[in-house]
Coordinates of C-alpha atoms in Angstrom, one line a residue:
M1 CA -63.3 10.7 -65.6
Y2 CA -59.9 12.4 -65.2
R3 CA -58.0 14.2 -68.0
V4 CA -54.5 12.7 -67.7
R5 CA -51.6 14.1 -69.7
E6 CA -49.2 11.2 -68.8
I7 CA -48.3 8.7 -66.2
F8 CA -44.6 7.7 -65.8
Y9 CA -42.1 6.3 -63.4
S10 CA -39.0 8.2 -62.5
L11 CA -37.2 10.0 -59.6
Q12 CA -38.7 13.0 -57.9
G13 CA -36.5 15.8 -59.2
E14 CA -37.7 18.7 -57.0
G15 CA -38.3 19.6 -53.4
R16 CA -38.2 17.7 -50.2
H17 CA -38.5 14.2 -51.8
T18 CA -35.8 14.8 -54.4
G19 CA -34.2 11.5 -55.5
R20 CA -37.1 9.3 -54.4
A21 CA -38.6 6.9 -56.9
A22 CA -42.1 7.9 -57.8
V23 CA -45.0 7.3 -60.1
F24 CA -46.1 10.6 -61.6
V25 CA -49.7 11.2 -62.7
R26 CA -49.6 14.5 -64.6
F27 CA -53.1 15.9 -65.1
S28 CA -54.0 18.1 -68.0
G29 CA -55.2 21.7 -67.6
C30 CA -54.5 24.5 -65.3
N31 CA -56.3 27.6 -64.1
L32 CA -53.2 29.8 -64.3
S33 CA -50.8 30.7 -67.2
C34 CA -47.4 31.0 -65.7
P35 CA -44.7 32.3 -68.1
F36 CA -42.2 29.7 -67.0
C37 CA -44.5 26.7 -67.2
D38 CA -42.8 23.7 -68.8
T39 CA -45.9 21.4 -69.2
E40 CA -47.8 20.9 -72.4
F41 CA -51.6 20.4 -72.2
D42 CA -52.4 19.9 -75.9
T43 CA -53.3 16.2 -75.5
H44 CA -54.7 14.1 -72.7
T45 CA -56.4 10.7 -72.2
Q46 CA -59.7 10.4 -70.4
M47 CA -59.2 7.9 -67.6
T48 CA -61.3 6.4 -64.8
A49 CA -59.8 5.9 -61.3
D50 CA -59.6 2.2 -62.1
D51 CA -57.6 3.1 -65.3
I52 CA -55.2 5.2 -63.2
I53 CA -54.8 2.5 -60.5
R54 CA -54.1 -0.2 -63.1
T55 CA -51.4 2.0 -64.7
V56 CA -49.6 3.2 -61.5
S57 CA -49.7 -0.3 -60.1
Q58 CA -47.2 -1.4 -62.7
W59 CA -44.7 0.3 -60.3
G60 CA -46.5 -0.6 -57.1
D61 CA -43.3 -1.6 -55.4
C62 CA -42.2 2.1 -55.2
G63 CA -45.2 3.0 -53.0
F64 CA -45.0 6.7 -53.8
V65 CA -47.2 8.6 -56.3
V66 CA -47.1 12.3 -57.2
L67 CA -50.2 14.0 -58.5
T68 CA -49.1 17.0 -60.5
G69 CA -50.1 18.9 -63.6
G70 CA -51.1 21.3 -64.8
E71 CA -53.2 21.8 -61.7
P72 CA -54.3 18.5 -60.1
S73 CA -56.7 20.1 -57.7
L74 CA -59.0 20.8 -60.6
Q75 CA -59.7 17.1 -60.9
I76 CA -58.6 14.9 -58.0
D77 CA -61.2 13.8 -55.5
D78 CA -61.6 11.6 -52.4
A79 CA -62.4 8.6 -54.6
L80 CA -59.1 8.7 -56.4
I81 CA -57.0 9.3 -53.2
D82 CA -58.8 6.4 -51.5
A83 CA -58.2 4.1 -54.5
L84 CA -54.4 5.1 -54.5
H85 CA -54.2 4.4 -50.7
Q86 CA -55.9 1.0 -51.2
A87 CA -53.4 0.2 -53.9
G88 CA -50.6 0.9 -51.3
F89 CA -49.4 4.3 -52.4
Y90 CA -48.3 7.3 -50.3
V91 CA -49.9 10.2 -52.2
A92 CA -48.2 13.6 -52.7
V93 CA -49.7 16.5 -54.6
E94 CA -48.0 19.5 -56.2
T95 CA -50.5 22.3 -56.4
N96 CA -50.7 26.1 -57.0
G97 CA -53.1 26.1 -54.0
T98 CA -56.0 27.9 -55.6
H99 CA -58.5 25.0 -54.9
T100 CA -59.0 22.7 -52.0
L101 CA -57.6 19.3 -51.9
P102 CA -59.0 16.0 -50.6
E103 CA -58.0 15.8 -46.9
A104 CA -56.5 12.3 -47.1
V105 CA -53.6 13.5 -49.3
D106 CA -50.4 12.5 -47.5
W107 CA -48.0 15.3 -48.6
V108 CA -49.0 18.7 -49.9
T109 CA -46.4 20.8 -51.8
W110 CA -47.7 24.3 -52.4
S111 CA -46.0 26.2 -55.3
P112 CA -47.4 29.7 -55.0
K113 CA -47.7 31.8 -58.1
D114 CA -49.0 35.1 -56.8
L115 CA -45.6 36.7 -56.8
F116 CA -45.8 36.6 -60.6
D117 CA -49.4 37.5 -61.0
K118 CA -51.4 39.5 -58.4
N119 CA -54.6 38.2 -60.0
V120 CA -54.0 34.6 -58.8
P121 CA -56.9 33.4 -56.6
T122 CA -56.6 33.2 -52.9
R123 CA -54.8 30.2 -51.4
S124 CA -57.4 27.5 -50.5
L125 CA -55.2 24.9 -48.7
K126 CA -56.0 23.6 -45.2
R127 CA -52.5 22.0 -44.8
I128 CA -49.1 22.7 -46.4
D129 CA -46.2 20.3 -45.9
E130 CA -43.8 22.0 -48.3
I131 CA -43.7 25.5 -49.8
K132 CA -41.8 25.4 -53.1
V133 CA -41.2 28.9 -54.5
V134 CA -40.0 29.5 -58.0
F135 CA -37.1 31.9 -57.5
D136 CA -36.5 34.4 -60.3
G137 CA -34.2 36.9 -58.6
E138 CA -36.7 39.7 -58.9
H139 CA -39.4 38.8 -56.3
N140 CA -38.8 38.3 -52.6
P141 CA -40.0 34.9 -51.4
E142 CA -39.8 35.8 -47.7
C143 CA -43.5 36.5 -47.5
Y144 CA -44.1 32.7 -47.6
S145 CA -41.6 31.7 -44.8
S146 CA -44.0 32.3 -42.0
I147 CA -47.2 30.8 -43.5
S148 CA -46.8 27.4 -42.0
S149 CA -44.3 26.9 -39.1
N150 CA -43.9 23.2 -40.0
A151 CA -43.6 23.5 -43.8
Y152 CA -40.3 22.5 -45.5
L153 CA -39.2 25.6 -47.4
S154 CA -37.7 25.2 -50.9
L155 CA -36.5 27.7 -53.4
Q156 CA -36.3 26.5 -57.0
P157 CA -34.3 28.6 -59.5
C158 CA -36.5 29.6 -62.4
D159 CA -35.7 28.0 -65.8
T160 CA -36.0 30.8 -68.2
G161 CA -34.7 28.9 -71.2
D162 CA -31.7 31.3 -71.4
D163 CA -28.5 29.6 -70.0
D164 CA -26.8 32.9 -69.0
R165 CA -29.9 34.2 -67.2
N166 CA -30.4 30.8 -65.6
Q167 CA -26.9 30.9 -64.2
Q168 CA -27.5 34.4 -62.8
I169 CA -30.7 33.2 -61.1
V170 CA -29.0 30.1 -59.6
S171 CA -26.2 32.3 -58.2
Q172 CA -28.8 34.8 -56.7
C173 CA -30.8 31.9 -55.3
V174 CA -27.7 30.4 -53.6
D175 CA -26.8 33.8 -52.1
Y176 CA -30.4 34.3 -50.9
I177 CA -30.4 30.9 -49.1
L178 CA -27.0 31.7 -47.5
S179 CA -28.6 34.8 -46.1
H180 CA -31.9 33.1 -45.3
P181 CA -30.9 29.5 -44.1
H182 CA -34.4 28.4 -43.3
W183 CA -34.8 27.9 -47.1
H184 CA -33.5 24.9 -49.0
L185 CA -32.2 24.8 -52.6
S186 CA -34.4 22.8 -54.9
L187 CA -32.8 22.1 -58.3
Q188 CA -34.8 20.5 -61.1
T189 CA -32.6 17.4 -60.8
H190 CA -34.5 15.5 -63.5
K191 CA -33.5 18.2 -66.0
L192 CA -29.8 18.1 -64.9
I193 CA -29.6 14.3 -65.3
N194 CA -31.9 14.2 -68.3
I195 CA -34.7 11.9 -67.0
P196 CA -38.5 12.4 -67.3

């Protein structure tokens, strides 16, 4: 059984696949407590792999599913990834990287959190397709730029909940990318256009 917070259909709002139609499976629970987390974990539904496949298959034509959380690596396994592939989905995972992932995942987005908390467990990923760093204007993300020579590098301005501070962070992020053009700007587009 998997603890699922929600399953919904929308556009990917962040990172390399921004703007792509996707079915999101948001798992409940996380092993970290990031101060900027925007996910609530109060409730969840216990679901089997078959339950998840039945739900995501409502939007099977899109062919793209994003497993997110919380922290999906605490729950996902080979059986779920295989079932999603058999249902015709390309499977992307957004992870903090502290636990291993099933090898058959198609796209791995690592969002490291150790800049904000030095007690974060060591990275446990074998493959990284994208590194998406939350940029707060205080921590230097450059330590991640050489981890994987093939990874797409995204900087995402931190949403602090304070409009003035957010605007400062966006400006700092843009300036940083102009000085370090191997990074790409990742805005939380779904928040800007008010979709889930």
